[in-house]
Amino acid sequence: NSNKPNCPVEQVSWNDIQVFLTRLNAQQSGNIPAGWAYVLPTEAQWEYACRAGTATAYSWGDSINASDANYYYNFGQTRDVGKYSANAWDFFDMHGNVWEWTADWYGSYSTASVIDPGGSASGSSRVTRGGSWDLVGASLRSAGRLIFSPSLRYYFIGFRVGFQKQ
């Protein structure tokens, strides 16, 4: 939104983001190391970054209030990125503001202990993480997830770009 240049991108589908990432990687091909690419994080990567070494409901602890994140219609819309404290790894707005698309299809978690698991190989819905400005605090938990059709564009869905070796 040109009227809110410091707010997260919203109303963008998972499919739209794939086009954006393809173009970004092509545009930046001369500036990034061989074998690396801009991507959407997997669910596991997103949660790992959100938790920042914690095991609590939120990256700051087990309770939430209006000074922690933009949620439950605090402001009735998205807010500028960075209005709330960063987590221990300096990531801002992992909780609230907008749900963030991940790379993964929705599926059940494995019961086995897995390091850096990928999502289901196929499906009909993609996973978002982080909660949004229009939901109650429990929806913003580090482990919270919501699923949508990859073609859906909605006012409370955005994304976060990752960078990783392919």
PDB file of C-alpha atoms in Angstrom:
ATOM      1  CA  ASN A   1       0.000   0.000   0.000  1.00  0.00           C
ATOM      2  CA  SER A   2       1.585   3.285  -1.065  1.00  0.00           C
ATOM      3  CA  ASN A   3      -0.141   5.091   1.805  1.00  0.00           C
ATOM      4  CA  LYS A   4       1.630   2.844   4.345  1.00  0.00           C
ATOM      5  CA  PRO A   5       5.168   2.340   2.985  1.00  0.00           C
ATOM      6  CA  ASN A   6       6.593   0.989   6.264  1.00  0.00           C
ATOM      7  CA  CYS A   7       3.840  -1.558   6.885  1.00  0.00           C
ATOM      8  CA  PRO A   8       4.139  -5.196   5.869  1.00  0.00           C
ATOM      9  CA  VAL A   9       2.934  -6.197   2.418  1.00  0.00           C
ATOM     10  CA  GLU A  10      -0.614  -7.548   2.663  1.00  0.00           C
ATOM     11  CA  GLN A  11      -3.319  -8.833   0.349  1.00  0.00           C
ATOM     12  CA  VAL A  12      -0.793 -10.968  -1.507  1.00  0.00           C
ATOM     13  CA  SER A  13      -1.364 -14.617  -2.379  1.00  0.00           C
ATOM     14  CA  TRP A  14       1.160 -17.432  -2.035  1.00  0.00           C
ATOM     15  CA  ASN A  15       1.079 -17.688  -5.826  1.00  0.00           C
ATOM     16  CA  ASP A  16       1.853 -13.949  -6.160  1.00  0.00           C
ATOM     17  CA  ILE A  17       4.870 -14.390  -3.907  1.00  0.00           C
ATOM     18  CA  GLN A  18       6.267 -17.158  -6.118  1.00  0.00           C
ATOM     19  CA  VAL A  19       6.257 -14.734  -9.060  1.00  0.00           C
ATOM     20  CA  PHE A  20       7.884 -12.054  -6.888  1.00  0.00           C
ATOM     21  CA  LEU A  21      10.614 -14.442  -5.667  1.00  0.00           C
ATOM     22  CA  THR A  22      11.354 -15.652  -9.209  1.00  0.00           C
ATOM     23  CA  ARG A  23      11.772 -12.060 -10.365  1.00  0.00           C
ATOM     24  CA  LEU A  24      13.792 -11.045  -7.293  1.00  0.00           C
ATOM     25  CA  ASN A  25      16.186 -13.984  -7.715  1.00  0.00           C
ATOM     26  CA  ALA A  26      16.595 -13.212 -11.428  1.00  0.00           C
ATOM     27  CA  GLN A  27      17.171  -9.511 -10.751  1.00  0.00           C
ATOM     28  CA  GLN A  28      19.685 -10.215  -7.983  1.00  0.00           C
ATOM     29  CA  SER A  29      21.460 -13.153  -9.662  1.00  0.00           C
ATOM     30  CA  GLY A  30      24.661 -11.163 -10.103  1.00  0.00           C
ATOM     31  CA  ASN A  31      24.648 -10.036  -6.464  1.00  0.00           C
ATOM     32  CA  ILE A  32      23.984 -13.263  -4.574  1.00  0.00           C
ATOM     33  CA  PRO A  33      26.326 -16.246  -4.089  1.00  0.00           C
ATOM     34  CA  ALA A  34      25.924 -19.177  -6.485  1.00  0.00           C
ATOM     35  CA  GLY A  35      23.446 -21.707  -5.137  1.00  0.00           C
ATOM     36  CA  TRP A  36      21.662 -19.225  -2.886  1.00  0.00           C
ATOM     37  CA  ALA A  37      18.147 -17.855  -3.331  1.00  0.00           C
ATOM     38  CA  TYR A  38      15.453 -15.722  -1.771  1.00  0.00           C
ATOM     39  CA  VAL A  39      12.652 -18.004  -0.559  1.00  0.00           C
ATOM     40  CA  LEU A  40       9.685 -18.259   1.740  1.00  0.00           C
ATOM     41  CA  PRO A  41      10.757 -19.983   4.959  1.00  0.00           C
ATOM     42  CA  THR A  42       9.399 -23.430   5.740  1.00  0.00           C
ATOM     43  CA  GLU A  43       7.091 -23.712   8.741  1.00  0.00           C
ATOM     44  CA  ALA A  44       9.937 -25.135  10.798  1.00  0.00           C
ATOM     45  CA  GLN A  45      12.301 -22.332   9.782  1.00  0.00           C
ATOM     46  CA  TRP A  46       9.651 -19.710  10.520  1.00  0.00           C
ATOM     47  CA  GLU A  47       8.954 -21.114  14.002  1.00  0.00           C
ATOM     48  CA  TYR A  48      12.664 -21.490  14.773  1.00  0.00           C
ATOM     49  CA  ALA A  49      13.241 -17.824  13.886  1.00  0.00           C
ATOM     50  CA  CYS A  50      10.147 -16.752  15.830  1.00  0.00           C
ATOM     51  CA  ARG A  51      11.061 -18.635  18.998  1.00  0.00           C
ATOM     52  CA  ALA A  52      14.665 -17.382  18.932  1.00  0.00           C
ATOM     53  CA  GLY A  53      15.792 -20.036  21.403  1.00  0.00           C
ATOM     54  CA  THR A  54      12.730 -19.884  23.661  1.00  0.00           C
ATOM     55  CA  ALA A  55      10.211 -22.600  24.535  1.00  0.00           C
ATOM     56  CA  THR A  56       7.414 -20.259  25.651  1.00  0.00           C
ATOM     57  CA  ALA A  57       4.102 -19.469  23.952  1.00  0.00           C
ATOM     58  CA  TYR A  58       5.551 -16.233  22.549  1.00  0.00           C
ATOM     59  CA  SER A  59       9.160 -15.243  21.971  1.00  0.00           C
ATOM     60  CA  TRP A  60       9.008 -12.979  25.058  1.00  0.00           C
ATOM     61  CA  GLY A  61       7.146 -15.319  27.452  1.00  0.00           C
ATOM     62  CA  ASP A  62       3.784 -16.967  28.077  1.00  0.00           C
ATOM     63  CA  SER A  63       1.452 -13.958  28.215  1.00  0.00           C
ATOM     64  CA  ILE A  64       0.597 -11.210  25.751  1.00  0.00           C
ATOM     65  CA  ASN A  65      -0.575  -7.610  26.046  1.00  0.00           C
ATOM     66  CA  ALA A  66      -0.995  -4.582  23.778  1.00  0.00           C
ATOM     67  CA  SER A  67       2.641  -3.493  24.211  1.00  0.00           C
ATOM     68  CA  ASP A  68       3.903  -6.805  22.756  1.00  0.00           C
ATOM     69  CA  ALA A  69       2.269  -6.948  19.301  1.00  0.00           C
ATOM     70  CA  ASN A  70      -0.454  -5.591  17.031  1.00  0.00           C
ATOM     71  CA  TYR A  71      -3.419  -7.910  17.598  1.00  0.00           C
ATOM     72  CA  TYR A  72      -7.112  -8.042  18.447  1.00  0.00           C
ATOM     73  CA  TYR A  73      -7.942  -4.758  16.707  1.00  0.00           C
ATOM     74  CA  ASN A  74      -5.467  -2.703  18.801  1.00  0.00           C
ATOM     75  CA  PHE A  75      -5.276  -0.283  15.869  1.00  0.00           C
ATOM     76  CA  GLY A  76      -7.743  -1.780  13.399  1.00  0.00           C
ATOM     77  CA  GLN A  77      -5.070  -2.278  10.705  1.00  0.00           C
ATOM     78  CA  THR A  78      -1.440  -3.163  10.148  1.00  0.00           C
ATOM     79  CA  ARG A  79       1.217  -0.983  11.744  1.00  0.00           C
ATOM     80  CA  ASP A  80       4.700   0.043  10.663  1.00  0.00           C
ATOM     81  CA  VAL A  81       7.224  -2.755  11.009  1.00  0.00           C
ATOM     82  CA  GLY A  82       9.403  -2.378  14.095  1.00  0.00           C
ATOM     83  CA  LYS A  83       6.869  -0.674  16.420  1.00  0.00           C
ATOM     84  CA  TYR A  84       7.295  -3.532  18.892  1.00  0.00           C
ATOM     85  CA  SER A  85      10.438  -5.012  20.414  1.00  0.00           C
ATOM     86  CA  ALA A  86      12.444  -7.466  18.342  1.00  0.00           C
ATOM     87  CA  ASN A  87      12.882 -11.021  19.572  1.00  0.00           C
ATOM     88  CA  ALA A  88      16.250 -12.237  20.916  1.00  0.00           C
ATOM     89  CA  TRP A  89      17.539 -12.728  17.341  1.00  0.00           C
ATOM     90  CA  ASP A  90      16.459  -9.251  16.218  1.00  0.00           C
ATOM     91  CA  PHE A  91      13.436 -10.328  14.167  1.00  0.00           C
ATOM     92  CA  PHE A  92      10.576  -7.839  14.370  1.00  0.00           C
ATOM     93  CA  ASP A  93       6.843  -8.543  14.220  1.00  0.00           C
ATOM     94  CA  MET A  94       7.001 -12.327  14.228  1.00  0.00           C
ATOM     95  CA  HIS A  95       3.811 -12.152  16.299  1.00  0.00           C
ATOM     96  CA  GLY A  96       0.858 -10.166  14.983  1.00  0.00           C
ATOM     97  CA  ASN A  97       0.444  -7.526  12.300  1.00  0.00           C
ATOM     98  CA  VAL A  98      -0.088 -10.059   9.433  1.00  0.00           C
ATOM     99  CA  TRP A  99      -0.133 -13.814   9.019  1.00  0.00           C
ATOM    100  CA  GLU A 100       2.956 -14.768   7.020  1.00  0.00           C
ATOM    101  CA  TRP A 101       2.921 -17.316   4.229  1.00  0.00           C
ATOM    102  CA  THR A 102       5.395 -20.191   4.548  1.00  0.00           C
ATOM    103  CA  ALA A 103       6.717 -22.471   1.816  1.00  0.00           C
ATOM    104  CA  ASP A 104       4.818 -25.506   3.126  1.00  0.00           C
ATOM    105  CA  TRP A 105       1.675 -27.314   2.139  1.00  0.00           C
ATOM    106  CA  TYR A 106      -0.561 -28.053   5.108  1.00  0.00           C
ATOM    107  CA  GLY A 107      -0.189 -31.514   6.601  1.00  0.00           C
ATOM    108  CA  SER A 108       0.096 -33.308   9.907  1.00  0.00           C
ATOM    109  CA  TYR A 109       3.384 -33.145  11.744  1.00  0.00           C
ATOM    110  CA  SER A 110       5.558 -36.234  11.903  1.00  0.00           C
ATOM    111  CA  THR A 111       5.610 -38.020  15.256  1.00  0.00           C
ATOM    112  CA  ALA A 112       9.318 -38.715  14.800  1.00  0.00           C
ATOM    113  CA  SER A 113      11.992 -36.354  16.041  1.00  0.00           C
ATOM    114  CA  VAL A 114      13.132 -34.428  12.967  1.00  0.00           C
ATOM    115  CA  ILE A 115      15.666 -31.633  12.472  1.00  0.00           C
ATOM    116  CA  ASP A 116      14.523 -28.889  10.056  1.00  0.00           C
ATOM    117  CA  PRO A 117      11.526 -30.810   8.681  1.00  0.00           C
ATOM    118  CA  GLY A 118       9.894 -29.878   5.406  1.00  0.00           C
ATOM    119  CA  GLY A 119       6.131 -29.770   4.971  1.00  0.00           C
ATOM    120  CA  SER A 120       3.871 -32.176   3.122  1.00  0.00           C
ATOM    121  CA  ALA A 121       4.865 -32.951  -0.473  1.00  0.00           C
ATOM    122  CA  SER A 122       1.439 -31.881  -1.741  1.00  0.00           C
ATOM    123  CA  GLY A 123      -1.885 -30.514  -0.621  1.00  0.00           C
ATOM    124  CA  SER A 124      -4.568 -27.958  -1.305  1.00  0.00           C
ATOM    125  CA  SER A 125      -3.746 -25.380   1.394  1.00  0.00           C
ATOM    126  CA  ARG A 126      -0.596 -23.503   2.335  1.00  0.00           C
ATOM    127  CA  VAL A 127       0.428 -22.647   5.902  1.00  0.00           C
ATOM    128  CA  THR A 128       0.657 -19.171   7.405  1.00  0.00           C
ATOM    129  CA  ARG A 129       2.266 -18.317  10.732  1.00  0.00           C
ATOM    130  CA  GLY A 130       2.357 -15.443  13.214  1.00  0.00           C
ATOM    131  CA  GLY A 131      -1.217 -14.274  13.694  1.00  0.00           C
ATOM    132  CA  SER A 132      -2.584 -10.913  12.645  1.00  0.00           C
ATOM    133  CA  TRP A 133      -3.899  -7.588  13.847  1.00  0.00           C
ATOM    134  CA  ASP A 134      -7.519  -8.784  13.887  1.00  0.00           C
ATOM    135  CA  LEU A 135      -7.242 -11.928  16.037  1.00  0.00           C
ATOM    136  CA  VAL A 136      -7.012 -12.717  19.743  1.00  0.00           C
ATOM    137  CA  GLY A 137      -3.612 -13.115  21.374  1.00  0.00           C
ATOM    138  CA  ALA A 138      -3.703 -16.925  21.539  1.00  0.00           C
ATOM    139  CA  SER A 139      -3.642 -16.976  17.717  1.00  0.00           C
ATOM    140  CA  LEU A 140      -0.216 -15.318  17.790  1.00  0.00           C
ATOM    141  CA  ARG A 141       1.545 -18.134  19.678  1.00  0.00           C
ATOM    142  CA  SER A 142       4.905 -19.206  18.221  1.00  0.00           C
ATOM    143  CA  ALA A 143       3.400 -22.589  17.307  1.00  0.00           C
ATOM    144  CA  GLY A 144       0.141 -21.143  15.907  1.00  0.00           C
ATOM    145  CA  ARG A 145      -0.713 -21.924  12.290  1.00  0.00           C
ATOM    146  CA  LEU A 146      -3.544 -21.211   9.905  1.00  0.00           C
ATOM    147  CA  ILE A 147      -4.136 -22.521   6.392  1.00  0.00           C
ATOM    148  CA  PHE A 148      -5.428 -20.892   3.229  1.00  0.00           C
ATOM    149  CA  SER A 149      -5.738 -21.617  -0.466  1.00  0.00           C
ATOM    150  CA  PRO A 150      -2.517 -20.468  -2.195  1.00  0.00           C
ATOM    151  CA  SER A 151      -4.560 -18.191  -4.468  1.00  0.00           C
ATOM    152  CA  LEU A 152      -6.174 -16.249  -1.592  1.00  0.00           C
ATOM    153  CA  ARG A 153      -5.386 -12.553  -1.113  1.00  0.00           C
ATOM    154  CA  TYR A 154      -6.638 -11.101   2.139  1.00  0.00           C
ATOM    155  CA  TYR A 155      -6.079  -8.003   4.259  1.00  0.00           C
ATOM    156  CA  PHE A 156      -4.388  -9.906   7.062  1.00  0.00           C
ATOM    157  CA  ILE A 157      -1.955 -12.071   5.055  1.00  0.00           C
ATOM    158  CA  GLY A 158       1.585 -11.046   4.113  1.00  0.00           C
ATOM    159  CA  PHE A 159       5.021 -12.655   3.971  1.00  0.00           C
ATOM    160  CA  ARG A 160       8.629 -12.596   5.092  1.00  0.00           C
ATOM    161  CA  VAL A 161      11.501 -13.341   2.724  1.00  0.00           C
ATOM    162  CA  GLY A 162      14.218 -15.810   3.666  1.00  0.00           C
ATOM    163  CA  PHE A 163      17.624 -16.332   2.051  1.00  0.00           C
ATOM    164  CA  GLN A 164      19.180 -19.765   1.936  1.00  0.00           C
ATOM    165  CA  LYS A 165      21.455 -22.147   0.102  1.00  0.00           C
ATOM    166  CA  GLN A 166      19.442 -24.330  -2.244  1.00  0.00           C
TER     167      GLN A 166
END
